[in-house]
Backbone as CSV, one residue per row, in Angstrom:
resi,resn,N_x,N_y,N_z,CA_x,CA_y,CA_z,C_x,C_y,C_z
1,UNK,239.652,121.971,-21.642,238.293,121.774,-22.156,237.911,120.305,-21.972
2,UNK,236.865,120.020,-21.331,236.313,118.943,-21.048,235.595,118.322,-22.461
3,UNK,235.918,117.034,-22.835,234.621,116.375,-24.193,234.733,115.013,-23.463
4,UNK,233.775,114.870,-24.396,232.869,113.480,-24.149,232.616,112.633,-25.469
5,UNK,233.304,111.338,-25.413,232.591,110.588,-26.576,232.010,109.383,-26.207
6,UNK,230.676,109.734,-26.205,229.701,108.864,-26.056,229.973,107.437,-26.286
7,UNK,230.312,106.560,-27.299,230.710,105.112,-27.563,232.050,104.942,-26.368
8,UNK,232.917,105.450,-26.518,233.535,105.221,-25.252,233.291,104.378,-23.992
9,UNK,232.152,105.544,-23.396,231.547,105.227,-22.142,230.944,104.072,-22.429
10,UNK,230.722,103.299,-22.785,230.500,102.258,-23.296,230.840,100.796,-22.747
11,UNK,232.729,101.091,-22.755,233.415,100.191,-22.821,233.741,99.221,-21.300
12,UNK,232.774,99.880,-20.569,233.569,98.764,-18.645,232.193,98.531,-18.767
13,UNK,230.640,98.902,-19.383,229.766,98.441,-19.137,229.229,97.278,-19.950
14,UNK,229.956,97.147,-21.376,230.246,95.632,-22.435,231.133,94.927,-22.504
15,UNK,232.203,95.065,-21.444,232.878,93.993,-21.080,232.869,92.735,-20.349
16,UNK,231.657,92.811,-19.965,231.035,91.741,-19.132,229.940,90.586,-20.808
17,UNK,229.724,91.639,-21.945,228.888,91.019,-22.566,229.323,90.078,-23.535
18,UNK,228.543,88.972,-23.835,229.169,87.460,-24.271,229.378,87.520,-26.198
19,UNK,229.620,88.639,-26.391,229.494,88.623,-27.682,230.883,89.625,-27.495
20,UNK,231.440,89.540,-29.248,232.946,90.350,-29.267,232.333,91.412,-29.541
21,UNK,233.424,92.510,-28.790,233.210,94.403,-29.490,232.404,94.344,-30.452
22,UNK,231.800,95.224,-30.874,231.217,95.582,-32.313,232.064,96.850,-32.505
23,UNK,231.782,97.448,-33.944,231.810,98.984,-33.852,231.127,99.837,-34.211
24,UNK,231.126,100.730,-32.946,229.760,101.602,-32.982,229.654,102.297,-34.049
25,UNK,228.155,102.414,-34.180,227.651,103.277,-35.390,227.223,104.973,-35.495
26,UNK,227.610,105.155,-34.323,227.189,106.714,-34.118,228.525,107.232,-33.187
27,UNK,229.359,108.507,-33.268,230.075,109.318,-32.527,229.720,109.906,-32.519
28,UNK,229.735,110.769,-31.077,229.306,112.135,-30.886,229.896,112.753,-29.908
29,UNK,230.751,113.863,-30.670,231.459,114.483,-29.595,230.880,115.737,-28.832
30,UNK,231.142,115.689,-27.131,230.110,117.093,-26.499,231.593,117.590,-25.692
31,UNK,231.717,118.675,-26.252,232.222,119.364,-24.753,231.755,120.430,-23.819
32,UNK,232.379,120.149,-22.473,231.809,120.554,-21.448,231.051,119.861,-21.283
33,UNK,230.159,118.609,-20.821,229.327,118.149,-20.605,228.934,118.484,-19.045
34,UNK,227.512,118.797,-18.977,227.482,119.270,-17.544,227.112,118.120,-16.908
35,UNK,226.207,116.816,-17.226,225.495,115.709,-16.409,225.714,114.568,-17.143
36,UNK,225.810,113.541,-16.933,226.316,112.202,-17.320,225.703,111.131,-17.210
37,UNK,224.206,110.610,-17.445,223.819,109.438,-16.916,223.930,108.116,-17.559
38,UNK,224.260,107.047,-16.959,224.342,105.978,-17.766,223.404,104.978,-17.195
39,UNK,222.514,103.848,-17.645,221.522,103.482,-17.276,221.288,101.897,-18.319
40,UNK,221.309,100.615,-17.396,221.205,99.514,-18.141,219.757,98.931,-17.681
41,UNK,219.061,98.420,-19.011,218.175,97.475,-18.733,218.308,95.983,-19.628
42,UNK,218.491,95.036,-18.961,218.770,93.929,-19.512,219.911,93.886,-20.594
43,UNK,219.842,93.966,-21.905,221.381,94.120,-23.010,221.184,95.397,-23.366
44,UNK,220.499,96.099,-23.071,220.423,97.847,-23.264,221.029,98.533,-22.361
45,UNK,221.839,99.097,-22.998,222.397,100.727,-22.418,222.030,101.752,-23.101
46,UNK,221.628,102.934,-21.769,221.299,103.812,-22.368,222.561,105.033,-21.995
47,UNK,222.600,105.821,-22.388,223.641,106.970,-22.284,222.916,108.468,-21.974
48,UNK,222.508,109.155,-21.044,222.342,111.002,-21.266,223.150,111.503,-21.042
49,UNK,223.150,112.579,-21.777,224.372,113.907,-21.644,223.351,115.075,-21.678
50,UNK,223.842,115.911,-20.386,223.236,117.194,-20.150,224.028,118.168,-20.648
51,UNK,223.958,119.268,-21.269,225.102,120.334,-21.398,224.250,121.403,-21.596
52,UNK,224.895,122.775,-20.465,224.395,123.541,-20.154,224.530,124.662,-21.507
53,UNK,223.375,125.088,-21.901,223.545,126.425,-23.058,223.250,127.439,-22.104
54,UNK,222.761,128.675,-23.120,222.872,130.120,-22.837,221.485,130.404,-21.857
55,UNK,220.127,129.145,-22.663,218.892,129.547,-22.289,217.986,128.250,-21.841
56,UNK,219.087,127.399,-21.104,219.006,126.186,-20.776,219.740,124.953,-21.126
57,UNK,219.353,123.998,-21.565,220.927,122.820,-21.318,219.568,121.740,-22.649
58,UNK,220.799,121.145,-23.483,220.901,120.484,-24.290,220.271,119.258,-23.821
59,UNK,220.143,117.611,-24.074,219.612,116.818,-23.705,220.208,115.719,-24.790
60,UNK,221.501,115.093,-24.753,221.865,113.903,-25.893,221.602,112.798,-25.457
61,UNK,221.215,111.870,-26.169,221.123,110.193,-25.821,221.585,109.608,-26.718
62,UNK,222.254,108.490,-26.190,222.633,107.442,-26.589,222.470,105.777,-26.178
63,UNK,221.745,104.848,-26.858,221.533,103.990,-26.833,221.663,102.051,-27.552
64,UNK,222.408,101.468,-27.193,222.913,100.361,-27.781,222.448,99.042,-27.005
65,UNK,222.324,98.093,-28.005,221.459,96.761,-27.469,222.941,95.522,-27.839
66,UNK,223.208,94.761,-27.127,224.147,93.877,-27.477,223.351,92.674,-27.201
67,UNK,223.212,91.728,-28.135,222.587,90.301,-28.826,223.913,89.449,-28.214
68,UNK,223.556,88.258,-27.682,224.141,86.865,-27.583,224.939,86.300,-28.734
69,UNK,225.563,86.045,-28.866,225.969,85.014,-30.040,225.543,83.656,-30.291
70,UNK,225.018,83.366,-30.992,224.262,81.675,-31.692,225.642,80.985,-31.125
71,UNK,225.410,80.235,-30.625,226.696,78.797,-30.375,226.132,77.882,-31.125
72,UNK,225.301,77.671,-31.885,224.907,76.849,-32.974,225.090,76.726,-34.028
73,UNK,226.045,77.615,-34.670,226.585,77.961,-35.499,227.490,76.702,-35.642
74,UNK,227.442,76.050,-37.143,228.887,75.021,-37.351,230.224,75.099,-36.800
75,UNK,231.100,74.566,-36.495,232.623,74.845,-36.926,233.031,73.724,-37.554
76,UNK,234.324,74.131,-38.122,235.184,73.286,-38.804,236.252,72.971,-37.925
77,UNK,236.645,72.036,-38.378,237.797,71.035,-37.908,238.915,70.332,-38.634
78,UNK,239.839,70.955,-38.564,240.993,70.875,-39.912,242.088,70.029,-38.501
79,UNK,242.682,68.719,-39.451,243.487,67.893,-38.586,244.884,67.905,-39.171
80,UNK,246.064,68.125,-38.737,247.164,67.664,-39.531,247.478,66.280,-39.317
81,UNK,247.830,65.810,-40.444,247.842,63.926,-40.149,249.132,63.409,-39.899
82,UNK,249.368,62.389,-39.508,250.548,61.649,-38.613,251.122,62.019,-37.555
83,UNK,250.017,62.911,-36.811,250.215,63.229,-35.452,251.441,64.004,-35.303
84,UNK,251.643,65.360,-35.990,252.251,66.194,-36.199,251.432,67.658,-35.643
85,UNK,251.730,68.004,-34.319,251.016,68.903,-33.830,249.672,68.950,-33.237
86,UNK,249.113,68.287,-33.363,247.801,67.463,-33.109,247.844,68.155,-31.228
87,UNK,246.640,68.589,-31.290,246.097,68.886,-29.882,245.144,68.030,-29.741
88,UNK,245.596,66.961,-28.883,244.756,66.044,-28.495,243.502,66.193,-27.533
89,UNK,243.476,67.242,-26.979,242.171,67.561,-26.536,241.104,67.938,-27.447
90,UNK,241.379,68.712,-28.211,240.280,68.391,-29.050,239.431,67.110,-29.888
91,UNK,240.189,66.631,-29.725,239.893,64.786,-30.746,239.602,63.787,-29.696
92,UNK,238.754,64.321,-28.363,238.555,63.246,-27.252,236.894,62.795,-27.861
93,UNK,236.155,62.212,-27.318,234.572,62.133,-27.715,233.896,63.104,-27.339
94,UNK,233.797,62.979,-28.755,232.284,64.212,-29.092,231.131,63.247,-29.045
95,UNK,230.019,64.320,-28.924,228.529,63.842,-28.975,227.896,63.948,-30.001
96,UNK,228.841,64.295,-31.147,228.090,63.927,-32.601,229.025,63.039,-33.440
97,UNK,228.051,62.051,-33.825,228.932,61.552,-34.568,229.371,61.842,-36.196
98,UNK,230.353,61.690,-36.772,231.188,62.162,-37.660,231.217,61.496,-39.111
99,UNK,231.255,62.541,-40.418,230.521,60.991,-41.182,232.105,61.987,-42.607
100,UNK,232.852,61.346,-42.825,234.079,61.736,-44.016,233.980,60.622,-44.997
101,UNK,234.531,60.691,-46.285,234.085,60.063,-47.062,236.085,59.564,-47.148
102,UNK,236.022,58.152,-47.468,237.545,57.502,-47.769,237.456,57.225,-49.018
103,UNK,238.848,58.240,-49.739,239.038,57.884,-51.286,240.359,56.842,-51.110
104,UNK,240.448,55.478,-51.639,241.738,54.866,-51.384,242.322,54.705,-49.969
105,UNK,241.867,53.789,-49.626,241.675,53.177,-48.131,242.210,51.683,-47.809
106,UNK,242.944,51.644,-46.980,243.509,49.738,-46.669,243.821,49.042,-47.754
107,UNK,244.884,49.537,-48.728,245.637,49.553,-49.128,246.346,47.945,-48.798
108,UNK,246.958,46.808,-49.431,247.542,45.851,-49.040,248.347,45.043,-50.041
109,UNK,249.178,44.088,-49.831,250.146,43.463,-50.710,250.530,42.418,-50.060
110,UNK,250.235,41.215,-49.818,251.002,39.993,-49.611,250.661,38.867,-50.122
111,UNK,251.283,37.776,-49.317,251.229,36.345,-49.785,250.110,35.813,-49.550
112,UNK,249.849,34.532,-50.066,248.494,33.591,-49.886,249.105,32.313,-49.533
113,UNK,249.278,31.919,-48.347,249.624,30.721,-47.976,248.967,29.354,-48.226
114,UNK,249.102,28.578,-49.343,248.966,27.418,-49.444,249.857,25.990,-48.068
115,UNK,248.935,26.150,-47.529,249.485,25.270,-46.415,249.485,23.708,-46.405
116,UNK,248.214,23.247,-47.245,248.188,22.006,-47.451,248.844,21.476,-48.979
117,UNK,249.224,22.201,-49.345,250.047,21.898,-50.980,248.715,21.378,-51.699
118,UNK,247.253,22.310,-51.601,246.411,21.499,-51.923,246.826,21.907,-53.817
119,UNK,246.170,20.958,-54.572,246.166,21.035,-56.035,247.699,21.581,-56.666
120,UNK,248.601,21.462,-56.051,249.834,21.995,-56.648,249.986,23.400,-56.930
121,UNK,249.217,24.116,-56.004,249.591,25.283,-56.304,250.286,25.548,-55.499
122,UNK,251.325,26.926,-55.907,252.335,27.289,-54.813,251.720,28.496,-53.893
123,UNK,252.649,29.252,-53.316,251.967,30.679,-52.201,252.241,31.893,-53.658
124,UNK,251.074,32.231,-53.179,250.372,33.033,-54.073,250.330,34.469,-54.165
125,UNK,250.247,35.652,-54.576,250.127,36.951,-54.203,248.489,37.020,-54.261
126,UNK,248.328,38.554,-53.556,247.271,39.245,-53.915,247.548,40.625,-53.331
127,UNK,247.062,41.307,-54.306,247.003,42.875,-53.843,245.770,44.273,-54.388
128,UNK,245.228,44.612,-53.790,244.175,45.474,-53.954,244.220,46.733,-52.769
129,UNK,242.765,46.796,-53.047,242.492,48.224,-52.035,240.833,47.439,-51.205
130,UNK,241.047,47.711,-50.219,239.566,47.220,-49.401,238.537,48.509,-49.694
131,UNK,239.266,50.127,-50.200,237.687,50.841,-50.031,238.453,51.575,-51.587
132,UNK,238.381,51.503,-52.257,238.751,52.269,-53.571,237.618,53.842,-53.295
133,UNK,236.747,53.321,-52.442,235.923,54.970,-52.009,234.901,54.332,-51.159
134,UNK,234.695,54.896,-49.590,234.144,54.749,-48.509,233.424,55.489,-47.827
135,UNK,233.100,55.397,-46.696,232.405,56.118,-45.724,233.056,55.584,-44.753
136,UNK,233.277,56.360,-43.508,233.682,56.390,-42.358,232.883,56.864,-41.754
137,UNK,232.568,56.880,-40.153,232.045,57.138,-38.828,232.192,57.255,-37.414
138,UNK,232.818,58.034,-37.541,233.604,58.324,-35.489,233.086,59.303,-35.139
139,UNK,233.573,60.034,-34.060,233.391,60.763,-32.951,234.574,61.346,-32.754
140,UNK,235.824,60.960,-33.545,236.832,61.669,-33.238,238.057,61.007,-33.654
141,UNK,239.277,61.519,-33.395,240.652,60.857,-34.448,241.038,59.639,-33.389
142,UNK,240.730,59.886,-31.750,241.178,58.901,-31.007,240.007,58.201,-30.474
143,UNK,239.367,58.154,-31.313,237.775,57.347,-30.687,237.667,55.996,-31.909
144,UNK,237.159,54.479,-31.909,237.025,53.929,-32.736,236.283,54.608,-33.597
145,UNK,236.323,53.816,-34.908,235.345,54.171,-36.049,234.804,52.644,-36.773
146,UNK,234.277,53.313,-37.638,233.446,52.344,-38.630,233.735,52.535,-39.728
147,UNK,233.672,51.525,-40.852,233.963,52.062,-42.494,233.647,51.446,-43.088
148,UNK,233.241,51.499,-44.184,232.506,50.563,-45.375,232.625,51.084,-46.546
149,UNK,232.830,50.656,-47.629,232.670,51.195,-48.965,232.893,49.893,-50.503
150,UNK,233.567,50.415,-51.331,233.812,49.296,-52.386,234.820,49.689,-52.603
151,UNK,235.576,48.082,-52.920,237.417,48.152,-53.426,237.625,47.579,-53.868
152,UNK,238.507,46.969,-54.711,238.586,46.121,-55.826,240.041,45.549,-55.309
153,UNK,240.439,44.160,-55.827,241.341,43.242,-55.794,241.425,42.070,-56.673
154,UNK,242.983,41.696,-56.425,243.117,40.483,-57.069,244.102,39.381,-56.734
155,UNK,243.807,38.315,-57.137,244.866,37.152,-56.260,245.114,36.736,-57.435
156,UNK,246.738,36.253,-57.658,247.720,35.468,-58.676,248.289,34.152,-58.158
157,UNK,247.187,32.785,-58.948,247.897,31.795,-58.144,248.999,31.080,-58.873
158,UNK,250.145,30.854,-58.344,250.903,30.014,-59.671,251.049,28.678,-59.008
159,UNK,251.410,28.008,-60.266,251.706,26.284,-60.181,252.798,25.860,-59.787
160,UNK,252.602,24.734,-59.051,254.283,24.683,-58.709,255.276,23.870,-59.739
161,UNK,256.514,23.701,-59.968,257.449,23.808,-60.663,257.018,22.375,-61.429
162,UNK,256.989,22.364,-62.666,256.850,21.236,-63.628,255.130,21.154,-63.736
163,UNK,254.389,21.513,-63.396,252.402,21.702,-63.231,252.110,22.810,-64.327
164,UNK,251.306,23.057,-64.945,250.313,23.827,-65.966,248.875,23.607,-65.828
165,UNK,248.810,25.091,-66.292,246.845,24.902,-65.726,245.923,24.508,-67.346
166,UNK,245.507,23.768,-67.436,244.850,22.955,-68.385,243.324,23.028,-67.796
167,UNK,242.692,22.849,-69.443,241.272,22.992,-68.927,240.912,21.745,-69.847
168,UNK,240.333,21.277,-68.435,239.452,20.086,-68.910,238.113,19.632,-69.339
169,UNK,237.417,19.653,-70.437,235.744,19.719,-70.247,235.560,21.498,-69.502
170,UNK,234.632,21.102,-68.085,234.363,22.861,-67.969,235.602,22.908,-66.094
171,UNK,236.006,21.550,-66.402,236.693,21.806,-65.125,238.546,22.558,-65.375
172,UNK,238.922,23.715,-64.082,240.282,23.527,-64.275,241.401,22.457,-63.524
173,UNK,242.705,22.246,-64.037,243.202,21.013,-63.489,244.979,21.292,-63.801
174,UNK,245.058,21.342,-62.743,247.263,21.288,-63.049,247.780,20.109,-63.360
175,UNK,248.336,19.736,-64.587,249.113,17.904,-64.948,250.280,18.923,-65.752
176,UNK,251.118,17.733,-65.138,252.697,17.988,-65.257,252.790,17.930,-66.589
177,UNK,253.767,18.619,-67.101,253.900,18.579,-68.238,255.180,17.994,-68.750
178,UNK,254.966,17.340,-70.398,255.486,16.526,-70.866,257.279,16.276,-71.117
179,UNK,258.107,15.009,-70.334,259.505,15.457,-70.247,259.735,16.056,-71.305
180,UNK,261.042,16.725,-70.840,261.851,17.482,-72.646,261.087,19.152,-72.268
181,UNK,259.795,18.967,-71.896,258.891,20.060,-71.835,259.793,21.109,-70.787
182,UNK,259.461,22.480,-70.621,259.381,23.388,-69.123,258.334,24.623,-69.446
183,UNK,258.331,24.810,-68.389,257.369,26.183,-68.219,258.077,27.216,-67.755
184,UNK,257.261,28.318,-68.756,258.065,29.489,-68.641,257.018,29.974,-67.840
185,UNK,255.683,30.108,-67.858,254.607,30.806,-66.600,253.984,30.092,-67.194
186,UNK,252.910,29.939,-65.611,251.715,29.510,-65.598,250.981,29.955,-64.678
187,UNK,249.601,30.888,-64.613,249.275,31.467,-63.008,247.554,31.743,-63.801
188,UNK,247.025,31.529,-62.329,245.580,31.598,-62.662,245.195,33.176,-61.802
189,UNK,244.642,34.017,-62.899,244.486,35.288,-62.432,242.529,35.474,-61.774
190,UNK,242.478,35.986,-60.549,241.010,36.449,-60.456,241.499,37.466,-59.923
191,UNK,240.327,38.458,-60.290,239.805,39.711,-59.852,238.231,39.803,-59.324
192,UNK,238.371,40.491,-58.686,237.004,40.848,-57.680,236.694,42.224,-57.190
193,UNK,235.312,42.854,-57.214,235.122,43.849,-56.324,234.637,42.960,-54.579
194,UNK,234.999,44.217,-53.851,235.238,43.959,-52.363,234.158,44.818,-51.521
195,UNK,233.636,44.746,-50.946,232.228,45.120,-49.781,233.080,44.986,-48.332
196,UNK,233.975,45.598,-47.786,234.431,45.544,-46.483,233.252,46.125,-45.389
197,UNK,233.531,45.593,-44.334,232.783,46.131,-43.083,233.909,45.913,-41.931
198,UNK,234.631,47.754,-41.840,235.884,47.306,-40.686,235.449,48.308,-39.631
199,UNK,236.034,47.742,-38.875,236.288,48.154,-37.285,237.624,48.934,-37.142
200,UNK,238.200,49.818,-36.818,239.385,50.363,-36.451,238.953,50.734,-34.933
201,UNK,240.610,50.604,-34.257,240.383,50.823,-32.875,241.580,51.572,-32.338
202,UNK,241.804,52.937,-31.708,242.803,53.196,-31.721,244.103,53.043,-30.543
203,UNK,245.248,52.275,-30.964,246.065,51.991,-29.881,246.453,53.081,-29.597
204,UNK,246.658,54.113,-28.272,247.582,55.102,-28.416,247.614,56.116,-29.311
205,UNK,248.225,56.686,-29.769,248.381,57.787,-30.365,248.171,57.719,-31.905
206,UNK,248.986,56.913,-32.442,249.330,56.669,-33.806,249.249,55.294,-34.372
207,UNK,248.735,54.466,-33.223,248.689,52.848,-33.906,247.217,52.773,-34.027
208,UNK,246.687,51.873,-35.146,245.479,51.372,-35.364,245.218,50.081,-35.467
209,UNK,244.356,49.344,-34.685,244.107,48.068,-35.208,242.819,48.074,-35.429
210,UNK,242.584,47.282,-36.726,241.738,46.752,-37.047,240.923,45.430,-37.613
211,UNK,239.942,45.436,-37.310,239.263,44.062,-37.867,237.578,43.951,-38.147
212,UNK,237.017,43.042,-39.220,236.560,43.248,-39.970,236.063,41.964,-40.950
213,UNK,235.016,42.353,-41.784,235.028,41.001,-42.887,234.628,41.616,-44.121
214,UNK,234.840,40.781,-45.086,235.087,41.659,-46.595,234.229,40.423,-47.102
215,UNK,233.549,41.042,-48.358,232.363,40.338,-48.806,233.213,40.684,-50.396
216,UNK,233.676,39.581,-51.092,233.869,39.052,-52.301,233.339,38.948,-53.607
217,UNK,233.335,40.028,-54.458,232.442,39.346,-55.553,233.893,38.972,-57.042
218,UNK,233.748,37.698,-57.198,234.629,37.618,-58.108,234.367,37.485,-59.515
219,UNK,234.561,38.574,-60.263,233.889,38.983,-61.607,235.045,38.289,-62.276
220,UNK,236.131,38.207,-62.146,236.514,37.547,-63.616,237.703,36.664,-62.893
221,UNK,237.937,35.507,-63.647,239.014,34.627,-63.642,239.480,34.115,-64.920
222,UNK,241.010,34.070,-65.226,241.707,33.807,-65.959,242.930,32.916,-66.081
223,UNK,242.817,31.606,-66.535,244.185,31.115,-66.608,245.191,31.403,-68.075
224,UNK,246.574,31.396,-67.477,247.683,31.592,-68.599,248.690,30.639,-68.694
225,UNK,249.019,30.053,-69.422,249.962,28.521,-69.413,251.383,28.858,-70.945
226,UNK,252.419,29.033,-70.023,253.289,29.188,-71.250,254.360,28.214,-71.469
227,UNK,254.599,27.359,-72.091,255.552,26.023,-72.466,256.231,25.953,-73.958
228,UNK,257.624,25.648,-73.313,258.649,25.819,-74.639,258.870,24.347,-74.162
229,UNK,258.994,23.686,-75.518,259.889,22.434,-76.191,260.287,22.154,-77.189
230,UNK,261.695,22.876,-76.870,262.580,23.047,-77.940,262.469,24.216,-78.457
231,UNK,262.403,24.592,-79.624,261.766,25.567,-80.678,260.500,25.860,-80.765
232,UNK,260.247,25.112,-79.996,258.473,25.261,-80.049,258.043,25.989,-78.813
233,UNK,257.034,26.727,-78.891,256.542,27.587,-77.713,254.641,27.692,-78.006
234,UNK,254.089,27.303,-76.704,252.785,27.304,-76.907,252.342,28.006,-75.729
235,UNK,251.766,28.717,-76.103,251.084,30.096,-75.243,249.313,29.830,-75.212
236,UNK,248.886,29.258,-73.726,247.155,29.036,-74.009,246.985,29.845,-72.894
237,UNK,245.525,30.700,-72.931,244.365,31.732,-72.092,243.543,31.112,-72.289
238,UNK,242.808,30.481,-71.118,241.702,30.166,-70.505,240.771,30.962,-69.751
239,UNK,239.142,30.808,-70.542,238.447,31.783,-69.810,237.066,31.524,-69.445
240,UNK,236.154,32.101,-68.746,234.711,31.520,-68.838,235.055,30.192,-67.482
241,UNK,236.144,30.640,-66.591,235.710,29.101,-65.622,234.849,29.458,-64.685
242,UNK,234.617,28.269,-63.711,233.822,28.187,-62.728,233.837,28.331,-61.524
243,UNK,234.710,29.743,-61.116,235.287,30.195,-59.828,233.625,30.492,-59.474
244,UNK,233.633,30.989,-57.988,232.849,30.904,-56.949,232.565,32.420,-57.165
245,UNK,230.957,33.045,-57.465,231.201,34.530,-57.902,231.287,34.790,-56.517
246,UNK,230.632,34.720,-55.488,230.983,35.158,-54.151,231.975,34.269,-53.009
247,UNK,232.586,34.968,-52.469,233.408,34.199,-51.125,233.420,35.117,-50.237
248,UNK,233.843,34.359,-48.920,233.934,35.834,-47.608,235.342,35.410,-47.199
249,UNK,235.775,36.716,-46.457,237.052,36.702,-45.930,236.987,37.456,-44.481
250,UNK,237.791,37.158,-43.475,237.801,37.299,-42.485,239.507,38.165,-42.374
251,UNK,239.533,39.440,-42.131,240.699,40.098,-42.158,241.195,40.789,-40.612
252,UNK,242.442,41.268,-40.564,242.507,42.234,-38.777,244.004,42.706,-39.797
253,UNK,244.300,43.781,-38.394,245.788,44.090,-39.350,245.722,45.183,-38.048
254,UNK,247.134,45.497,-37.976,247.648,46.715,-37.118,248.500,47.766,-38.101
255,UNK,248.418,48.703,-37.991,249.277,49.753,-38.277,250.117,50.953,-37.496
256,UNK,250.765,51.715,-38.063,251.407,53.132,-37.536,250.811,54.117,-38.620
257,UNK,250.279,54.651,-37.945,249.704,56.263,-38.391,248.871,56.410,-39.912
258,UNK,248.292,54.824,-40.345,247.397,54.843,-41.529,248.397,54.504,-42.525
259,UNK,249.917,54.470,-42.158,250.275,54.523,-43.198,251.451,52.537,-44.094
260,UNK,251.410,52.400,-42.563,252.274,51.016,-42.539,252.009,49.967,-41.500
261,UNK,251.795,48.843,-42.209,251.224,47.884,-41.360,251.244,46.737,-41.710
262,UNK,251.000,45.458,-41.033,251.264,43.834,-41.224,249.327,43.909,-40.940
263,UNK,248.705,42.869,-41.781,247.676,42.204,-42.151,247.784,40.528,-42.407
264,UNK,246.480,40.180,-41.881,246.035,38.470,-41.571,244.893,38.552,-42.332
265,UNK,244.478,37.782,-43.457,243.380,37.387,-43.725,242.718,36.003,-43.915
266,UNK,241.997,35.336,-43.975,241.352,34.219,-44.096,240.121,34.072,-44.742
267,UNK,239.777,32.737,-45.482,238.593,32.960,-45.709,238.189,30.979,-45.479
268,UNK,236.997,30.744,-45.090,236.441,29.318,-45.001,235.722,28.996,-46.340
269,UNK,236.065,29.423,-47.632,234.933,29.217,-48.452,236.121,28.517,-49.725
270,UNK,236.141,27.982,-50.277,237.063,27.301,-52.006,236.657,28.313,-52.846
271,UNK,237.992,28.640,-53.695,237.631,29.412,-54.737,236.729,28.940,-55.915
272,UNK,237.119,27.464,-56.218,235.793,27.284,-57.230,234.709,26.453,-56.559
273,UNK,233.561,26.383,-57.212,232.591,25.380,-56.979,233.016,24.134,-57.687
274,UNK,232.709,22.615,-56.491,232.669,21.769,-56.913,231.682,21.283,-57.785
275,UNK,232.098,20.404,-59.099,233.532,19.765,-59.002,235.065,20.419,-59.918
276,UNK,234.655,21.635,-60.101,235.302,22.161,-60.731,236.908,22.562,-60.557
């Protein structure tokens, strides 16, 4: 016994079409089918089936339209990070550019080189974050980018050995302190929010360099002076000085994979205003 299912016939004439299978909405099974026509106009197919009865012949149709698919449609783009599987063809330049938001960004910890032994201070720390929360802008994981946001930091300067930070009138000032005397600490604390504007550029696969300048606002400064003589111990906090609310800094730094890296910074500006 001969049958026929209509959606079937279907299938060598929508294989050419740019959209996936669907599934059809109508079956219809004929057997014996006596005539068979199949017939396309533009994304239409049409289907007849003749089948002969007792007092003439039946007449079935079938007809289906197949639609394009939107390529305009979004996609997503999910990356695994430290270049762990990473298909690098996909992450070449695109023609749109790319906008992710950075929570905790450039990350850093080092020294402050006092080079001229100016005012007796010694090398110094500082450590913060350049984007505590950002914006970024590329075209892709191996294409430069852009970034900007706000981060907060702070630099710890200490005195060098036998010096204390004393406040004079509205100025601050390091004088040695009195023989018999020593110091147990003495360090002048500022904190600042940070305005970066960096450049990243990518070496290769997994290295980044970057560079950049960071815009300074220094909201608070604090000195702490602690001295024992003898039995005696005097503990002074100094506050309200006359650091510089703004300074600029000039930074670059290389890394491996975002996650480890050596940094240079500089800045041409004095932390306080003269004559302070």
């Amino acid at each position: 016994m001969r049958k026929i299912i209509l959606p079937l016939l279907l299938t060598p004439f929508l294989s050419v079409a740019r959209t996936a299978p669907e599934t059809p909405d109508t079956v219809k099974i004929i057997d014996n089918p006596g005539k068979v026509i199949v017939s396309r106009t533009g994304d239409t197919t049409v289907i007849e089936v003749e089948k002969p009865i007792d007092y003439g012949k039946d007449l079935f149709t079938y007809n289906v339209t197949v639609e394009e698919a939107d390529d305009s449609e979004p996609t997503f783009d999910f990356e695994i990070p430290f270049g762990i599987g990473k298909d690098k063809e996909r992450h070449k330049d695109r023609s749109r550019l790319m906008t992710s938001v950075i929570l905790v960004g450039h990350g850093y910890l080092g020294q402050r080189f006092n080079y001229y032994d100016k005012g007796n201070v010694k090398n110094s720390i500082e450590v913060g974050f350049r984007e505590v929360i950002g914006v970024r802008w590329s075209r892709g994981t191996y294409c430069p980018s852009f970034s900007t946001g706000i981060g907060l930091g702070t630099q710890i300067y200490h005195a060098q050995d036998g010096f204390a930070y004393v406040k004079v009138g509205s100025s601050l000032v390091l004088l040695p302190v009195e023989p018999g005397a020593s110091v147990k600490s003495t360090r002048l604390d500022v904190f600042n929010f940070q305005i970066p504007l960096m450049l990243t550029v990518p070496v290769g696969s997994d290295v980044r360099f970057t560079i950049g300048g960071v815009a300074c606002f220094n909201s608070y400064a604090r000195a702490q002076t602690e001295i024992s003589s003898g039995s005696t111990k005097i503990k002074t906090t100094y506050k309200g000085l006359q650091q510089r609310l703004f300074t600029a800094e000039l930074t670059s730094s290389i890394g491996v994979c975002d996650i480890l890296g050596v940094y240079a910074s500089w800045s041409p500006m004095t932390l306080f205003r003269s004559p302070y």
